[in-house]
Tab-separated table of C-alpha atoms and ligand atoms in Angstrom:
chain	number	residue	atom	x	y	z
A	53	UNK	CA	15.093	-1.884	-24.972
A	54	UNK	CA	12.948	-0.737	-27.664
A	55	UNK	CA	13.219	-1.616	-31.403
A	56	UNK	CA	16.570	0.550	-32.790
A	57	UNK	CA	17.275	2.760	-30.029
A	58	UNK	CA	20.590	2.531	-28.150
A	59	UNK	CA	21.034	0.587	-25.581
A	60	UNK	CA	20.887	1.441	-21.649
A	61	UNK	CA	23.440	-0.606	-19.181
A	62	UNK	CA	22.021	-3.807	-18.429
A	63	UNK	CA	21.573	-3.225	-14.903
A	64	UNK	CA	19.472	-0.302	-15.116
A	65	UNK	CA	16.906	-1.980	-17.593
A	66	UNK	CA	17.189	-4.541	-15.233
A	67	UNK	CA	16.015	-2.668	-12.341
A	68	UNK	CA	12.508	-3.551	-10.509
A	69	UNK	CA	9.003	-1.248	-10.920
A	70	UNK	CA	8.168	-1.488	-7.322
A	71	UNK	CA	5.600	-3.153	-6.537
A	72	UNK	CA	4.686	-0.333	-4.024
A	73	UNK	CA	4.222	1.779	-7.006
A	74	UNK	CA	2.284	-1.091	-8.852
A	75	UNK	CA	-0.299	-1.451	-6.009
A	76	UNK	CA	-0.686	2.612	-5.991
A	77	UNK	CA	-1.119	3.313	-9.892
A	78	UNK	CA	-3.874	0.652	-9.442
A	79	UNK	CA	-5.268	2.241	-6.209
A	80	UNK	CA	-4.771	6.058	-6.836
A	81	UNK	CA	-8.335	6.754	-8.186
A	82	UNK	CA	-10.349	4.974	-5.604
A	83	UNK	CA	-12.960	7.105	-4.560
A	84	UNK	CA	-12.461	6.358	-0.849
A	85	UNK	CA	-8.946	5.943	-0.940
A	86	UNK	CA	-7.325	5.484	2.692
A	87	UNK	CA	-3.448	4.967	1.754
A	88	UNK	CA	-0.903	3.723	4.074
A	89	UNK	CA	1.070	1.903	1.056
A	90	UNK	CA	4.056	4.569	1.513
A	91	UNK	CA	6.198	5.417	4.205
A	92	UNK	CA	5.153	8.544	5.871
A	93	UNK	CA	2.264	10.013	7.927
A	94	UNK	CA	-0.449	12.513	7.528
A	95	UNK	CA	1.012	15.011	9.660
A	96	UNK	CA	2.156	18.009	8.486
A	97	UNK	CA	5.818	19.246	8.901
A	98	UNK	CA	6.010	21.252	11.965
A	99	UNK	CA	4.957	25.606	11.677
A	100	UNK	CA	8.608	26.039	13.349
A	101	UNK	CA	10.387	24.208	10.630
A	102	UNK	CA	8.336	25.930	7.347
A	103	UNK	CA	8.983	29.721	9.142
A	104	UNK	CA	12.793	28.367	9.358
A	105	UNK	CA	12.379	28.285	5.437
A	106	UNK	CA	10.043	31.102	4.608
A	107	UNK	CA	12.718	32.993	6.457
A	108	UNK	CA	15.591	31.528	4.654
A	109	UNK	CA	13.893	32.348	1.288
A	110	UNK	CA	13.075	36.150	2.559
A	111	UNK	CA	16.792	36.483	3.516
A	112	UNK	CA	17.974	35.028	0.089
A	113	UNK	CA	19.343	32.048	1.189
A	114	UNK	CA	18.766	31.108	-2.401
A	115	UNK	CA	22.530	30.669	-3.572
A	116	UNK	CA	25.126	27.695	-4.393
A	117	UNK	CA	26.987	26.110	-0.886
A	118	UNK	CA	29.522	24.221	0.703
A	119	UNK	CA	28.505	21.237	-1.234
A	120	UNK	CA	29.015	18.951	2.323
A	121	UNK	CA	26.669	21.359	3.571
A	122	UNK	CA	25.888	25.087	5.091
A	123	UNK	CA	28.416	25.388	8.197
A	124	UNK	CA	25.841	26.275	10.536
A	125	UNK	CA	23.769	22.684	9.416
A	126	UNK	CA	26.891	20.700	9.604
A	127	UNK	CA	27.815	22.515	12.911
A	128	UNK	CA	23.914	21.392	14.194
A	129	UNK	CA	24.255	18.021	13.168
A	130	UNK	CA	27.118	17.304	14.935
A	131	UNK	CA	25.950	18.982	18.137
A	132	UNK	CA	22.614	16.841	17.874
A	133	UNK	CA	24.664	13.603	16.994
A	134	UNK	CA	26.949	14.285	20.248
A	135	UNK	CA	24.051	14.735	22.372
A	136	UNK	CA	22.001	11.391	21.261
A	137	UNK	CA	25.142	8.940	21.366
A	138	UNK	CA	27.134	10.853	24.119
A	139	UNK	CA	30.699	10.969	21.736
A	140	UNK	CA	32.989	13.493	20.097
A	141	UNK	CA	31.551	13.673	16.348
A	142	UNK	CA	33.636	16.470	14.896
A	143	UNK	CA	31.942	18.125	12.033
A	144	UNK	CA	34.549	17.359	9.648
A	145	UNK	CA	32.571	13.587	9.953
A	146	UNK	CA	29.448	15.429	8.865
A	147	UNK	CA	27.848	15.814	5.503
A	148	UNK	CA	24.524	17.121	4.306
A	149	UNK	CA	22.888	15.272	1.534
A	150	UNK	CA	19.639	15.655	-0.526
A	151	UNK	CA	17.676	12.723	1.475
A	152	UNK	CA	18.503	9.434	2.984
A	153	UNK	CA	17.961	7.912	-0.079
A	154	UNK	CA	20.289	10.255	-1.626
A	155	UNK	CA	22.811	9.463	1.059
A	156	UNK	CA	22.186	5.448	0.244
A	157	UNK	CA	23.325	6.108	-2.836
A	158	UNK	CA	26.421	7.663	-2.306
A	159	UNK	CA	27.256	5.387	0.262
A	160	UNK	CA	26.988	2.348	-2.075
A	161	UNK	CA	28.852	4.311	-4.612
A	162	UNK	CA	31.456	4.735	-2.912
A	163	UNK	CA	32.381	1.704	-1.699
A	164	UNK	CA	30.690	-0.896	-3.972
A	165	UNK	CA	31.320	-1.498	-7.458
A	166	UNK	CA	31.085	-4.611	-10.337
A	167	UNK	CA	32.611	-7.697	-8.817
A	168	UNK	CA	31.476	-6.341	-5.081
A	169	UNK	CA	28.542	-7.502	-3.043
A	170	UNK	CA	26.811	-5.467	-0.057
A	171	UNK	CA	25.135	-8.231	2.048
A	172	UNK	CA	21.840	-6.830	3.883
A	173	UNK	CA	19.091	-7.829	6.381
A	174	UNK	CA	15.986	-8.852	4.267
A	175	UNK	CA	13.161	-7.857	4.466
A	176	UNK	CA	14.148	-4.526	3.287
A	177	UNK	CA	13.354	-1.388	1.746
A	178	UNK	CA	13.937	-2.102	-2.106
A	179	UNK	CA	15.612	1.477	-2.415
A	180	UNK	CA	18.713	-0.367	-0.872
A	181	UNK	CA	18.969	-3.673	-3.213
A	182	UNK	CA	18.622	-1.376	-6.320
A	183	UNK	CA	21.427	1.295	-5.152
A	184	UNK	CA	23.589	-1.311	-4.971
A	185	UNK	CA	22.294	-2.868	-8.428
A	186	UNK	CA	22.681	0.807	-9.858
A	187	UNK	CA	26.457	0.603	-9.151
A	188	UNK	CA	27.112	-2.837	-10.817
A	189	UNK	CA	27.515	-4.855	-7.551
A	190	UNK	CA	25.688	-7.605	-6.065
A	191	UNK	CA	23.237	-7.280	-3.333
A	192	UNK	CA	23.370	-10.624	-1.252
A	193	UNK	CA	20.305	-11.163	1.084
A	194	UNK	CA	20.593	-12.609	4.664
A	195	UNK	CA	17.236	-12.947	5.958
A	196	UNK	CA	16.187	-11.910	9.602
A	197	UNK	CA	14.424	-14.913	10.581
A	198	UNK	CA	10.795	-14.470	12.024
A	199	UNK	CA	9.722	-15.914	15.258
A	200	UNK	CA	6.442	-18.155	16.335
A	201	UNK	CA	5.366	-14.777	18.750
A	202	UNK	CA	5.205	-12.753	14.632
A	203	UNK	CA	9.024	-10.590	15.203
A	204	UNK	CA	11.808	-10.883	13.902
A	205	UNK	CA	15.147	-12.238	14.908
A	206	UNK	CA	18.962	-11.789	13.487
A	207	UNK	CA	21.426	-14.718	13.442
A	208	UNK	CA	24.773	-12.635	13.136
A	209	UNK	CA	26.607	-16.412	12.142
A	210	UNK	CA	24.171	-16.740	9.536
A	211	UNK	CA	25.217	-13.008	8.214
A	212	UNK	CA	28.903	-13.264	9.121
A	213	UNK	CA	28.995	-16.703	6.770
A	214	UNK	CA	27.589	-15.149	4.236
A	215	UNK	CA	30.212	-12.162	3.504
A	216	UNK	CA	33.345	-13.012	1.385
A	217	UNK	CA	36.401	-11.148	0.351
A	218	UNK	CA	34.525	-9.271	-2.634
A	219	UNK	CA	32.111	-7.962	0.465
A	220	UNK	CA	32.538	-4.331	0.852
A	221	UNK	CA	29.365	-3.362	2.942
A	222	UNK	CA	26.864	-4.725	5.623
A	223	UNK	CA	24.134	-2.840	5.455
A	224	UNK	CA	21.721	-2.185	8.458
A	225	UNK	CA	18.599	-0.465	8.800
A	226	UNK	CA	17.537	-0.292	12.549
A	227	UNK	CA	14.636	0.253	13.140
A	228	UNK	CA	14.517	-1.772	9.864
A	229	UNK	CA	11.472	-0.771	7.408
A	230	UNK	CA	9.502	-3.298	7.100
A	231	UNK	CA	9.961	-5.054	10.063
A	232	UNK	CA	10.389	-2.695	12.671
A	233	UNK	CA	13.221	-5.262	13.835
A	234	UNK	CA	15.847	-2.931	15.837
A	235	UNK	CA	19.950	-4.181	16.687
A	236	UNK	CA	20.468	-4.053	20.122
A	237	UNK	CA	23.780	-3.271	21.593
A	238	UNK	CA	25.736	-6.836	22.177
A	239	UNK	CA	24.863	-7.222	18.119
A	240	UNK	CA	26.122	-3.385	17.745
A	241	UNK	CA	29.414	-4.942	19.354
A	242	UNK	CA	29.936	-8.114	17.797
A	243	UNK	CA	29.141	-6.503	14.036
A	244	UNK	CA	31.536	-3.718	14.725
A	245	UNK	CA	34.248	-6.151	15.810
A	246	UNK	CA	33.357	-8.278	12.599
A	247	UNK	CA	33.543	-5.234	10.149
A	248	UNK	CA	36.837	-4.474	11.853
A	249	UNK	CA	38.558	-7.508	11.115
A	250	UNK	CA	37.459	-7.980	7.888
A	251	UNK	CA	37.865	-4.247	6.825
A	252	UNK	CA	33.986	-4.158	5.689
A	253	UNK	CA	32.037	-0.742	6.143
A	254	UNK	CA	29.027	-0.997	8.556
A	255	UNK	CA	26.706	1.180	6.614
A	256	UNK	CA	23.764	2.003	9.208
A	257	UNK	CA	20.629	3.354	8.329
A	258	UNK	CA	19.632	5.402	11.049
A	259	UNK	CA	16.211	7.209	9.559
A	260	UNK	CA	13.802	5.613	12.210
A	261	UNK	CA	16.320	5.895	15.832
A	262	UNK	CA	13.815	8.428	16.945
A	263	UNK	CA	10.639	6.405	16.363
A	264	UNK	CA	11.186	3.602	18.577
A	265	UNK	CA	8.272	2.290	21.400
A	266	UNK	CA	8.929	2.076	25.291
A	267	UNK	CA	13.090	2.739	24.235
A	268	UNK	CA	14.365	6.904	23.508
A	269	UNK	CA	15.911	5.735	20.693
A	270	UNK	CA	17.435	2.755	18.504
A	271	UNK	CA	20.811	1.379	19.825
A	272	UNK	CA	23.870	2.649	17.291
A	273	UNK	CA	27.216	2.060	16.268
A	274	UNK	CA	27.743	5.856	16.358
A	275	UNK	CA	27.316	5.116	20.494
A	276	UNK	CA	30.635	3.386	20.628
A	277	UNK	CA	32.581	3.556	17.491
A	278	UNK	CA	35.988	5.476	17.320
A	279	UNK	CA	36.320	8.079	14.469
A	280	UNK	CA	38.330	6.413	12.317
A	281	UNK	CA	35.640	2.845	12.454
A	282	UNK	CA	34.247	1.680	9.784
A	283	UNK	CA	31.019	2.831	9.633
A	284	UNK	CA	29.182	4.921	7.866
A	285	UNK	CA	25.975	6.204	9.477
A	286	UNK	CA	23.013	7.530	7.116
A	287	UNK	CA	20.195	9.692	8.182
A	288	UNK	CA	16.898	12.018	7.427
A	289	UNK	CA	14.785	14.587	8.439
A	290	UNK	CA	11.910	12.553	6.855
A	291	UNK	CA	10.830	10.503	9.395
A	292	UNK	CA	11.191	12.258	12.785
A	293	UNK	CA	10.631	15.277	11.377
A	294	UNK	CA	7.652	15.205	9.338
A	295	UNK	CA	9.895	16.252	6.199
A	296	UNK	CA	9.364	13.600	3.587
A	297	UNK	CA	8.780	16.107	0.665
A	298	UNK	CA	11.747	18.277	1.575
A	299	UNK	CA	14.417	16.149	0.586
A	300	UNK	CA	16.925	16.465	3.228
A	301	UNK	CA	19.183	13.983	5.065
A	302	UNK	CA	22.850	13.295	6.662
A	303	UNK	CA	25.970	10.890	7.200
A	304	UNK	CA	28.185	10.581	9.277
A	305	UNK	CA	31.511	8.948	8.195
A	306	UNK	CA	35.452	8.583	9.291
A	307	UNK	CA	36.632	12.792	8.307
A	308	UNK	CA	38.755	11.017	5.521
A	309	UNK	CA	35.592	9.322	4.079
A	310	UNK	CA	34.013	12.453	3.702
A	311	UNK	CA	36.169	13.858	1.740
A	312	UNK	CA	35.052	11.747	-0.920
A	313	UNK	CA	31.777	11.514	-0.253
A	314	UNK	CA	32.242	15.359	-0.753
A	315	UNK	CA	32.723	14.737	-4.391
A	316	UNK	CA	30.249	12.587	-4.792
A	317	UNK	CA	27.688	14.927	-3.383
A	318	UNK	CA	28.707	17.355	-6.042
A	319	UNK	CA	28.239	14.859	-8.656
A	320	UNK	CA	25.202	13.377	-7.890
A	321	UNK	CA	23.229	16.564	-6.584
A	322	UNK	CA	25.079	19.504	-5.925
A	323	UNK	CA	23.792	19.423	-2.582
A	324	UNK	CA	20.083	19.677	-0.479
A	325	UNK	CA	18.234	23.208	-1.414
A	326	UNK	CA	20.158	26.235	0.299
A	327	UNK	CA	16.475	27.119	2.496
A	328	UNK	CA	15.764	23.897	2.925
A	329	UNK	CA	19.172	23.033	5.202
A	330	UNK	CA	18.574	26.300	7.301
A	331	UNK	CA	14.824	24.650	7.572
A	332	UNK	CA	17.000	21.753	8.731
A	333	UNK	CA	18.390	23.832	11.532
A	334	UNK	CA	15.628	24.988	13.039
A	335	UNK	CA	14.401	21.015	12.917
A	336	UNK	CA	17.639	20.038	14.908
A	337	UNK	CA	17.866	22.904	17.430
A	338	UNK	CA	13.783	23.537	18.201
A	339	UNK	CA	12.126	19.568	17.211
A	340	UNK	CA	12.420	17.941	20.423
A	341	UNK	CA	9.218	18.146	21.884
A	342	UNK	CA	7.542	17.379	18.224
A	343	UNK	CA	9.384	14.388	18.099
A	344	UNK	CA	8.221	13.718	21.395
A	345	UNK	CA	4.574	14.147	20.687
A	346	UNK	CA	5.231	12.346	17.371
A	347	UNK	CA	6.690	9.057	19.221
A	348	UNK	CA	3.745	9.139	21.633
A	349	UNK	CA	1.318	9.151	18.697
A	350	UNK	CA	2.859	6.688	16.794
A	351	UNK	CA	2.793	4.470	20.167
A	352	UNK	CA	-1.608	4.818	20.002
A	353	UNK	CA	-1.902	4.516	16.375
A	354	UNK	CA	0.630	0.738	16.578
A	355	UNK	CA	-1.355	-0.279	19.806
A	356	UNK	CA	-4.310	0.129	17.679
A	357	UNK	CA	-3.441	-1.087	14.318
A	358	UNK	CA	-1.729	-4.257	15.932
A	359	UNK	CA	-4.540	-4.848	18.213
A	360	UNK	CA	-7.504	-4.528	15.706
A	361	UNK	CA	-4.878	-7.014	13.129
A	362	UNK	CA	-4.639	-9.677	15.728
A	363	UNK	CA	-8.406	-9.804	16.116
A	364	UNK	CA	-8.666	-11.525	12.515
A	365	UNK	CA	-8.158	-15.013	12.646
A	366	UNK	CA	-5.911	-15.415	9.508
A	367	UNK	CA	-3.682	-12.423	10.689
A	368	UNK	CA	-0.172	-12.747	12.783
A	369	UNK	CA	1.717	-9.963	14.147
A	370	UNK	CA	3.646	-8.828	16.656
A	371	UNK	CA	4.228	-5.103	18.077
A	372	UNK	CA	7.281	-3.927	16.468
A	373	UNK	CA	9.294	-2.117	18.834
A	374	UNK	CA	10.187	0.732	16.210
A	375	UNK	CA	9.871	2.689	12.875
A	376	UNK	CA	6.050	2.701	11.782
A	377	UNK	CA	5.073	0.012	10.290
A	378	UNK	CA	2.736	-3.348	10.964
A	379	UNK	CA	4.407	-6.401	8.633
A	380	UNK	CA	1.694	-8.751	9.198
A	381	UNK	CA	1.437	-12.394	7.744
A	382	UNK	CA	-1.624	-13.503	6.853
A	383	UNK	CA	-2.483	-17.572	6.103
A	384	UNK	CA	-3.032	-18.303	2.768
A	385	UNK	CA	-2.668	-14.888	1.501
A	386	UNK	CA	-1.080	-16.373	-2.265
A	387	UNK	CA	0.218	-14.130	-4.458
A	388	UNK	CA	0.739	-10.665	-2.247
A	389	UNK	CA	0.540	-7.870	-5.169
A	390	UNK	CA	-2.765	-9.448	-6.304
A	391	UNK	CA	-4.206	-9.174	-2.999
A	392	UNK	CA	-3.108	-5.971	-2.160
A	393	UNK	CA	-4.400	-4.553	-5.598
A	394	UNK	CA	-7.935	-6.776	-4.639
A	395	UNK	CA	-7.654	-4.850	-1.335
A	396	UNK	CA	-7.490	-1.379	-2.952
A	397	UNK	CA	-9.852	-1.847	-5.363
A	398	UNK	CA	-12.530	-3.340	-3.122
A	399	UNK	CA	-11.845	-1.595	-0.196
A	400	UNK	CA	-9.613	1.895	-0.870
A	401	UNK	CA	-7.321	0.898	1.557
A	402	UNK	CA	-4.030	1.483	0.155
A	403	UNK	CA	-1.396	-1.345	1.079
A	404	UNK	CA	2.079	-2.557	0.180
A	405	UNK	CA	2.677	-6.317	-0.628
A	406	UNK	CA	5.096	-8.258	1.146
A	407	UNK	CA	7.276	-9.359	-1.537
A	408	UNK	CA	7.871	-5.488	-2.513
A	409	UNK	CA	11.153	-6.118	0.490
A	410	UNK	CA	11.958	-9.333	-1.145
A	411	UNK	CA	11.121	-12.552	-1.322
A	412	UNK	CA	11.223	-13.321	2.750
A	413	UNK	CA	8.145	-11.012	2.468
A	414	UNK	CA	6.279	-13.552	0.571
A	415	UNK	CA	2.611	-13.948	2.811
A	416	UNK	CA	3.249	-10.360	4.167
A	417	UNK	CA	1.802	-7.110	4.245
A	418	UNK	CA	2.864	-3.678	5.363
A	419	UNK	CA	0.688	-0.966	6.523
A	420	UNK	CA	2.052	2.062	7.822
A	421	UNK	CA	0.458	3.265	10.961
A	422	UNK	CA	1.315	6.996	10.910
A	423	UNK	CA	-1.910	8.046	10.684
A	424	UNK	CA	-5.097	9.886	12.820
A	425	UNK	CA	-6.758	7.010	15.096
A	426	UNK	CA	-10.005	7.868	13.182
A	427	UNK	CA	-8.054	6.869	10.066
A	428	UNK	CA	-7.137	3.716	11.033
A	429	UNK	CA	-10.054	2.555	12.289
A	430	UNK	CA	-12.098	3.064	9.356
A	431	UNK	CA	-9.248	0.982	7.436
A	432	UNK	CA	-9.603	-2.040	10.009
A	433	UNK	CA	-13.005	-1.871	9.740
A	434	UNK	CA	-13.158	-2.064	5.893
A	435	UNK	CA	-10.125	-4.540	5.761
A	436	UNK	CA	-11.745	-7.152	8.071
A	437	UNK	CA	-14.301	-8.535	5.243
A	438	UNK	CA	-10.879	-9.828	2.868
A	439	UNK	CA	-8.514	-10.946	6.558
A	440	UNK	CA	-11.513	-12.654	8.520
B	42	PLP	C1	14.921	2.376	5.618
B	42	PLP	C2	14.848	3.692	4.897
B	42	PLP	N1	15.979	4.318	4.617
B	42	PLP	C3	15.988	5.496	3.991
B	42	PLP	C4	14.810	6.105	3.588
B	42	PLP	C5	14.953	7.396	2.847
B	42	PLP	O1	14.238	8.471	3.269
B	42	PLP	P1	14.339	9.871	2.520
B	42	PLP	O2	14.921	9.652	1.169
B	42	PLP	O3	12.946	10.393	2.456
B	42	PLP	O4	15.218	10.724	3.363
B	42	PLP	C6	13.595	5.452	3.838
B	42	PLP	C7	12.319	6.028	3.377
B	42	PLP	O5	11.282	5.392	3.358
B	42	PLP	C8	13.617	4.215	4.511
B	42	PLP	O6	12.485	3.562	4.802
């Protein structure tokens, strides 16, 4: 707080700068900049997708809607969602929202509160530990452990100890950013059977089931949970779909859930852009074969990154087997924003430090892969001086 102004609630002057953002203020100017500190590629959304919104625009699609959505969108997304997981998923589960992290947020309002915790899988995207901050609960860490071969491993007894009766959500991103780490189905089963019992929401974040190596997609609850389950599924076009500066995203929840999530959409944002959901259309119904060539690019551009790492002595990582994203350790590495600010400034290569996803990502870094081959190569090269 500053001298004699009011105050703001505790928790939200409380709330972290990311360190993300710390390395890229201190980065931004280089004169050689190659970034890969933030979460999304150099390719540009599809033509198919913009037309699908020039069109919109043209037809005056420029209005207030359904604030859970367009009809047609909602109709699309549940149509898409029945074809990847193979179940009934009526539209009345189906709501749009302004992003996936839009749709985190609402999610954690709704069921989390002061005197709640959400326990989550760390390391993790700091977006989620602050929604839940942002409501006035507690957000309890359970760290994925990481094994001798540089992945990542869950140990559900470890997370099952550590929720209590004040635990309202498990949170799950798989593919996880930044590990890459992905839940396979026995885990799917034996979380789902926990959450039952214990009447805690399994809130799964779902943005990175299409980016997954040598697998079509990420296991999900959505493949056998009845309607009525407890989970909540979150999603976005920003990932698959090349759509990060759109602002558009989905969840799927039990029909009764969405009915409040309903209101909270018309809180919070009022809903996505009108053009940008019939954008979101053409993305569901015509983006197969992009995501397609997407995943096979993303494949070339991790076998590269991962091999060219692993040739540094200092360096240990493993192949994730989704999302797009190398978390590598490296020995003696010390304080992580330091060195990734060193890296920027002496090199331009934009990275994010470990301990941005907590403090299990102390000796880490991430650097996100979705970039042209030519790209990456000229960052390994001009990284190896600082990892040899
Ligand atoms: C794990 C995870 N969830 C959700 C999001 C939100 O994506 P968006 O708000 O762009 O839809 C991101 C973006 O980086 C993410 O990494």
């Amino acid at each position: 707080m500053t001298n004699g102004a009011a105050p703001l609630r505790k928790e939200i002057e409380e709330l972290a700068v990311s360190q993300i953002a710390q390395v890229f203020y201190a980065g931004r100017d280089h004169p050689r900049l190659l970034p890969f500190w933030f979460g999304e590629g150099d390719t540009p959304t599809p033509d198919f997708v913009k037309q699908a919104a020039i069109r919109a625009i043209g037809e005056d699609k420029v209005f207030y809607v359904d604030d859970r959505g367009i009809p047609p969108l909602r109709e699309a997304i549940s149509r898409y969602a029945m074809r990847l997981h193979g179940r009934d998923i009526a539209v009345d589960r189906v709501q749009v929202t302004a992003s996936g992290m839009s749709a985190v947020m609402m999610t954690m309002q709704a069921i989390s509160g002061p005197g709640d915790n959400v326990v989550y899988l760390s390391p993790v995207w700091p977006n989620i530990v602050e929604a839940v901050r942002i409501c006035g609960a507690t957000p309890r860490p359970v760290s994925l452990d990481a094994t001798p071969d540089g992945g990542w491993r869950l140990d559900l007894q470890k997370l099952f100890a550590s929720c209590d009766a004040r635990t309202r959500g498990i949170f799950v991103a798989s593919p996880g950013n930044p590990t890459g780490w992905m839940m396979d189905a026995a885990e799917i089963a034996e979380l789902l059977a926990f959450c039952r019992r214990r009447r805690i929401w399994l809130v799964v974040d779902a943005v990175y089931e299409r980016l997954t190596y040598g697998t079509a997609r990420a296991p999900s609850p959505l493949d056998v949970a009845e309607p009525e389950d407890p989970v909540i599924s979150l999603n976005s076009f920003s990932k698959a779909w090349a759509m990060t500066g759109w602002r558009l995203g989905w969840v799927i929840a039990p029909a009764w859930v969405n009915l409040h999530l309903r209101k909270l959409n018309q809180y919070n944002t009022s809903g996505a852009a009108t053009f940008v959901q019939w954008a979101g259309i053409a993305a569901l119904e015509q983006g197969e074969p992009f995501i397609e060539e997407l995943r096979g690019r993303l494949q070339r551009a991790r076998d590269l990154v991962i091999q060219g790492l692993s040739r540094f002595p200092r360096v240990h990582v493993a192949a994730p087997p989704g999302a797009f994203y190398a978390f590598f350790r490296v020995d003696g590495l010390g304080d992580g924003l330091a060195f990734a600010k060193e890296m920027v400034a002496r090199t331009g290569v934009g990275l994010a430090p470990g301990t941005a996803f907590g403090a299990e990502g102390e000796g880490y870094l991430r650097f996100c892969y979705a970039s042209s081959e030519q790209r990456l190569s000229d960052a390994l090269a001009r990284m190896e001086p600082m990892l040899r």
